[in-house]
CSV table of C-alpha atoms in Angstrom, one decimal:
chain,number,residue,atom,x,y,z
A,1,MET,CA,115.1,112.4,69.1
A,2,ALA,CA,115.0,111.5,72.6
A,3,THR,CA,117.9,109.8,74.3
A,4,LEU,CA,118.6,107.9,77.3
A,5,ILE,CA,122.1,107.6,78.8
A,6,ALA,CA,122.6,105.3,81.7
A,7,LEU,CA,125.7,105.2,83.6
A,8,GLY,CA,127.1,103.0,86.5
A,9,SER,CA,125.2,99.9,88.0
A,10,THR,CA,121.9,101.2,86.8
A,11,VAL,CA,121.7,99.4,83.4
A,12,ALA,CA,122.4,96.2,84.8
A,13,ALA,CA,119.8,97.0,87.3
A,14,PHE,CA,116.9,97.0,85.2
A,15,PRO,CA,116.7,93.7,83.6
A,16,ALA,CA,117.2,92.0,87.0
A,17,ALA,CA,114.1,94.2,88.6
A,18,ALA,CA,111.9,93.4,85.6
A,19,ALA,CA,112.7,89.8,86.1
A,20,GLU,CA,111.9,89.8,89.5
A,21,ILE,CA,108.7,91.4,88.8
A,22,ILE,CA,107.7,88.4,86.4
A,23,ALA,CA,108.9,85.7,88.3
A,24,SER,CA,106.7,87.2,91.7
A,25,LYS,CA,103.6,87.5,89.7
A,26,PRO,CA,101.0,86.5,92.1
A,27,LYS,CA,99.3,83.2,91.6
A,28,LEU,CA,96.7,83.5,93.8
A,29,VAL,CA,93.2,85.3,94.2
A,30,HIS,CA,91.3,85.2,98.0
A,31,HIS,CA,87.9,87.0,97.3
A,32,VAL,CA,85.8,87.1,100.5
A,33,PHE,CA,82.1,88.3,100.7
A,34,PHE,CA,80.3,89.8,103.7
A,35,TRP,CA,76.6,89.7,104.4
A,36,LEU,CA,75.9,92.1,107.4
A,37,LYS,CA,73.6,91.6,110.3
A,38,ASN,CA,72.3,94.6,109.3
A,39,PRO,CA,72.0,94.5,106.0
A,40,GLY,CA,71.7,98.1,104.7
A,41,SER,CA,73.4,99.7,107.5
A,42,GLN,CA,75.7,102.4,106.6
A,43,ALA,CA,77.7,102.6,109.7
A,44,ASP,CA,78.1,99.0,110.0
A,45,ARG,CA,79.8,99.1,106.2
A,46,GLY,CA,81.6,101.9,106.9
A,47,LYS,CA,83.0,99.9,110.2
A,48,LEU,CA,83.9,96.8,108.1
A,49,ILE,CA,85.5,98.8,105.4
A,50,ALA,CA,87.7,100.6,107.7
A,51,GLY,CA,88.7,97.4,109.0
A,52,LEU,CA,89.2,95.9,105.8
A,53,ARG,CA,91.7,98.8,105.2
A,54,LEU,CA,93.9,97.9,108.4
A,55,LEU,CA,94.5,94.6,106.5
A,56,ARG,CA,97.1,96.5,104.1
A,57,GLY,CA,99.5,96.3,106.8
A,58,ILE,CA,99.9,92.7,106.4
A,59,PRO,CA,103.0,92.4,103.8
A,60,VAL,CA,102.4,89.2,101.8
A,61,ILE,CA,99.5,90.9,100.5
A,62,ARG,CA,100.1,91.8,96.9
A,63,LYS,CA,97.1,93.6,96.3
A,64,LEU,CA,94.1,94.4,97.9
A,65,GLU,CA,90.6,96.0,96.6
A,66,ILE,CA,87.4,96.6,98.8
A,67,GLY,CA,84.4,96.8,97.3
A,68,ILE,CA,80.8,97.0,97.3
A,69,PRO,CA,78.2,95.3,94.7
A,70,ALA,CA,78.4,97.2,91.3
A,71,PRO,CA,75.6,99.0,89.5
A,72,THR,CA,75.6,96.4,86.8
A,73,GLU,CA,72.6,95.0,85.1
A,74,ARG,CA,70.4,92.8,87.3
A,75,ARG,CA,70.5,89.1,86.0
A,76,ASP,CA,69.7,86.0,87.2
A,77,VAL,CA,73.1,84.7,87.5
A,78,VAL,CA,74.6,87.9,89.6
A,79,ASP,CA,74.5,87.8,93.3
A,80,ALA,CA,74.3,91.4,94.6
A,81,SER,CA,73.0,90.6,97.8
A,82,TYR,CA,76.3,90.7,99.8
A,83,ASP,CA,77.3,94.2,101.4
A,84,VAL,CA,81.1,94.4,101.4
A,85,SER,CA,83.6,92.3,99.3
A,86,GLU,CA,87.5,92.1,99.6
A,87,LEU,CA,89.8,91.0,97.0
A,88,MET,CA,93.5,90.1,97.5
A,89,PHE,CA,96.3,88.8,95.4
A,90,PHE,CA,98.9,86.6,97.0
A,91,ASP,CA,102.1,84.9,95.7
A,92,ASN,CA,100.8,81.5,96.4
A,93,ALA,CA,98.9,79.5,99.2
A,94,ALA,CA,101.6,79.6,101.8
A,95,ASP,CA,101.3,83.5,101.9
A,96,GLN,CA,97.9,83.4,102.0
A,97,LYS,CA,98.0,80.9,104.7
A,98,ILE,CA,100.7,83.8,106.4
A,99,TYR,CA,98.0,86.4,106.2
A,100,GLN,CA,95.3,83.9,107.8
A,101,ASP,CA,97.2,83.7,110.8
A,102,HIS,CA,98.5,87.2,110.7
A,103,PRO,CA,98.0,89.4,114.1
A,104,ILE,CA,96.6,92.3,111.9
A,105,HIS,CA,94.0,89.6,110.4
A,106,GLN,CA,93.2,87.8,113.6
A,107,HIS,CA,92.7,91.4,115.1
A,108,PHE,CA,90.4,92.3,112.1
A,109,VAL,CA,88.1,89.0,112.9
A,110,THR,CA,87.7,89.4,116.6
A,111,SER,CA,87.0,93.2,116.2
A,112,CYS,CA,84.9,92.9,113.0
A,113,ALA,CA,83.1,89.5,113.3
A,114,ASP,CA,80.2,90.7,115.4
A,115,LEU,CA,79.3,92.7,112.1
A,116,TRP,CA,78.6,90.1,109.9
A,117,ASP,CA,76.3,87.4,109.4
A,118,LYS,CA,77.9,85.3,106.5
A,119,VAL,CA,80.8,85.0,104.8
A,120,VAL,CA,81.9,83.3,101.9
A,121,VAL,CA,85.3,82.9,100.7
A,122,TYR,CA,86.9,81.8,97.1
A,123,ASP,CA,90.4,80.9,96.7
A,124,MET,CA,91.4,80.7,93.4
A,125,ALA,CA,94.6,79.5,91.7
A,126,ILE,CA,95.7,81.9,88.6
A,127,VAL,CA,96.1,79.1,85.5
A,128,PRO,CA,99.0,80.5,83.5
A,129,GLU,CA,97.9,82.3,80.1
B,1,MET,CA,126.8,105.4,93.0
B,2,ALA,CA,124.2,104.8,90.5
B,3,THR,CA,123.3,107.5,88.0
B,4,LEU,CA,120.6,108.1,85.4
B,5,ILE,CA,121.1,111.1,83.0
B,6,ALA,CA,118.1,111.8,80.4
B,7,LEU,CA,118.3,113.9,77.6
B,8,GLY,CA,115.7,115.2,75.0
B,9,SER,CA,111.9,114.8,75.2
B,10,THR,CA,112.2,111.2,77.7
B,11,VAL,CA,112.1,113.3,81.1
B,12,ALA,CA,108.5,115.0,80.0
B,13,ALA,CA,107.1,112.0,78.8
B,14,PHE,CA,107.2,110.1,81.9
B,15,PRO,CA,105.1,112.1,84.0
B,16,ALA,CA,102.2,112.2,81.3
B,17,ALA,CA,102.3,108.4,80.9
B,18,ALA,CA,102.3,108.1,85.0
B,19,ALA,CA,99.3,110.1,85.5
B,20,GLU,CA,97.1,108.6,82.5
B,21,ILE,CA,97.9,105.1,84.1
B,22,ILE,CA,96.7,106.6,87.4
B,23,ALA,CA,93.6,108.3,86.0
B,24,SER,CA,92.4,105.2,84.2
B,25,LYS,CA,92.7,102.7,87.2
B,26,PRO,CA,90.0,100.1,87.0
B,27,LYS,CA,87.0,100.4,89.4
B,28,LEU,CA,84.9,97.5,88.2
B,29,VAL,CA,85.6,93.7,89.5
B,30,HIS,CA,83.7,91.1,87.5
B,31,HIS,CA,84.0,87.6,88.8
B,32,VAL,CA,82.6,84.6,87.6
B,33,PHE,CA,82.4,81.2,88.8
B,34,PHE,CA,81.5,78.0,86.7
B,35,TRP,CA,80.2,74.4,88.2
B,36,LEU,CA,80.6,72.2,85.2
B,37,LYS,CA,77.9,69.8,84.3
B,38,ASN,CA,80.6,67.0,84.6
B,39,PRO,CA,82.5,68.2,87.8
B,40,GLY,CA,86.0,67.0,87.8
B,41,SER,CA,86.1,66.5,83.9
B,42,GLN,CA,89.6,67.5,82.9
B,43,ALA,CA,88.5,67.5,79.0
B,44,ASP,CA,85.6,70.1,79.9
B,45,ARG,CA,87.3,72.0,82.2
B,46,GLY,CA,90.0,72.3,79.7
B,47,LYS,CA,87.5,73.3,76.5
B,48,LEU,CA,86.0,75.9,79.4
B,49,ILE,CA,89.2,77.5,80.0
B,50,ALA,CA,89.9,77.6,76.3
B,51,GLY,CA,87.0,79.4,75.7
B,52,LEU,CA,87.5,82.0,78.3
B,53,ARG,CA,91.0,82.7,77.0
B,54,LEU,CA,89.3,84.0,73.8
B,55,LEU,CA,87.9,86.6,75.7
B,56,ARG,CA,91.1,88.4,75.9
B,57,GLY,CA,90.0,89.5,72.7
B,58,ILE,CA,87.8,92.0,73.8
B,59,PRO,CA,89.5,95.8,74.2
B,60,VAL,CA,87.3,97.1,77.3
B,61,ILE,CA,88.7,94.0,79.7
B,62,ARG,CA,91.7,95.9,81.6
B,63,LYS,CA,92.7,92.5,83.2
B,64,LEU,CA,91.4,89.0,83.0
B,65,GLU,CA,92.8,85.8,85.4
B,66,ILE,CA,91.5,82.5,84.9
B,67,GLY,CA,91.4,79.9,87.9
B,68,ILE,CA,90.9,77.1,89.6
B,69,PRO,CA,90.2,76.2,93.3
B,70,ALA,CA,93.4,76.9,95.1
B,71,PRO,CA,95.2,74.5,97.4
B,72,THR,CA,94.3,76.6,100.6
B,73,GLU,CA,93.2,75.4,104.0
B,74,ARG,CA,89.7,73.6,103.8
B,75,ARG,CA,87.5,76.0,106.0
B,76,ASP,CA,83.7,76.0,106.7
B,77,VAL,CA,83.6,79.6,104.9
B,78,VAL,CA,85.5,78.4,101.8
B,79,ASP,CA,83.6,77.1,98.9
B,80,ALA,CA,86.0,75.1,96.5
B,81,SER,CA,83.3,73.3,94.9
B,82,TYR,CA,83.3,75.5,91.6
B,83,ASP,CA,85.3,74.1,88.7
B,84,VAL,CA,86.6,77.2,86.9
B,85,SER,CA,86.6,80.8,87.5
B,86,GLU,CA,87.2,84.0,85.6
B,87,LEU,CA,88.2,87.6,87.1
B,88,MET,CA,88.0,90.5,85.3
B,89,PHE,CA,88.6,94.3,85.9
B,90,PHE,CA,86.9,96.8,84.0
B,91,ASP,CA,87.0,100.8,84.2
B,92,ASN,CA,83.2,100.8,84.8
B,93,ALA,CA,79.9,99.4,84.6
B,94,ALA,CA,79.4,100.6,81.0
B,95,ASP,CA,82.6,99.1,79.9
B,96,GLN,CA,81.0,95.7,81.7
B,97,LYS,CA,78.2,96.3,79.6
B,98,ILE,CA,80.0,96.5,76.4
B,99,TYR,CA,81.6,93.1,77.3
B,100,GLN,CA,78.4,91.4,78.0
B,101,ASP,CA,77.3,92.3,74.7
B,102,HIS,CA,80.3,92.1,72.9
B,103,PRO,CA,79.7,89.1,69.8
B,104,ILE,CA,83.4,87.6,71.6
B,105,HIS,CA,81.5,87.1,74.9
B,106,GLN,CA,78.4,86.1,73.2
B,107,HIS,CA,80.4,83.5,71.2
B,108,PHE,CA,81.9,82.3,74.4
B,109,VAL,CA,78.5,81.9,76.0
B,110,THR,CA,76.7,80.0,72.9
B,111,SER,CA,80.0,77.8,72.5
B,112,CYS,CA,80.4,77.1,75.9
B,113,ALA,CA,77.4,77.0,77.8
B,114,ASP,CA,76.6,73.5,77.3
B,115,LEU,CA,79.7,72.7,79.6
B,116,TRP,CA,78.2,74.5,82.7
B,117,ASP,CA,75.3,73.5,85.1
B,118,LYS,CA,75.7,76.5,87.5
B,119,VAL,CA,77.4,80.2,86.9
B,120,VAL,CA,77.6,82.6,90.1
B,121,VAL,CA,78.6,86.3,89.1
B,122,TYR,CA,79.7,88.7,91.6
B,123,ASP,CA,80.2,92.6,90.5
B,124,MET,CA,82.2,94.5,92.9
B,125,ALA,CA,82.8,98.3,92.6
B,126,ILE,CA,86.0,99.2,93.9
B,127,VAL,CA,85.9,101.6,96.5
B,128,PRO,CA,88.7,104.4,97.2
B,129,GLU,CA,91.9,103.6,99.3
């Protein structure tokens, strides 16, 4: 039988940490779609993805995934015309605003804005399960 | 100082579980936006959200978040005109197809399709970090 023995302050620390994780579950999704000025340009797509990766330096971002159109079934409702996408989770709208104004994000916009022709943003408040 | 001592098979079990989690990280995001026939109808929004919650019974869905437009800054690029949104993670496009054809999903479509006027779907393949 497996046995786990904890000594000192460790036992007390576990429930506290778990409670913190539950309490701070991100409640806001920020999903951005980019259409390049040169659609299909692998070079420009690579530059944009490289720029987006730098956003990971912004502490209020709880999760960041970068993507491209997936090889799913082409249906009328599916918009696969974008070139690059970023999906972020924040704790709340205030943190999203902090991200928006953060120097790293501002630098991303000024250094990469020439690459895209169109941007569409969806901000989604997660409803409780 | 906190000390943790593990005995028996517990130590060996931890790395195996961690490796499994890393290996199976979802690689596909399926984000759907719904515009209701009766925009602003709290009743219809509630029905749609209730229908979406039932999708949790589909095993290939790795994560499902349901949302509504968030109270973020209104900017030209932000589309906050939708009523309800679903965000799902799948391991891959094959699993997304299994979801698409799953009886629970088909039931959702037939029972809730009358509620919406427009649907837009974005499928995103996550690029490696």
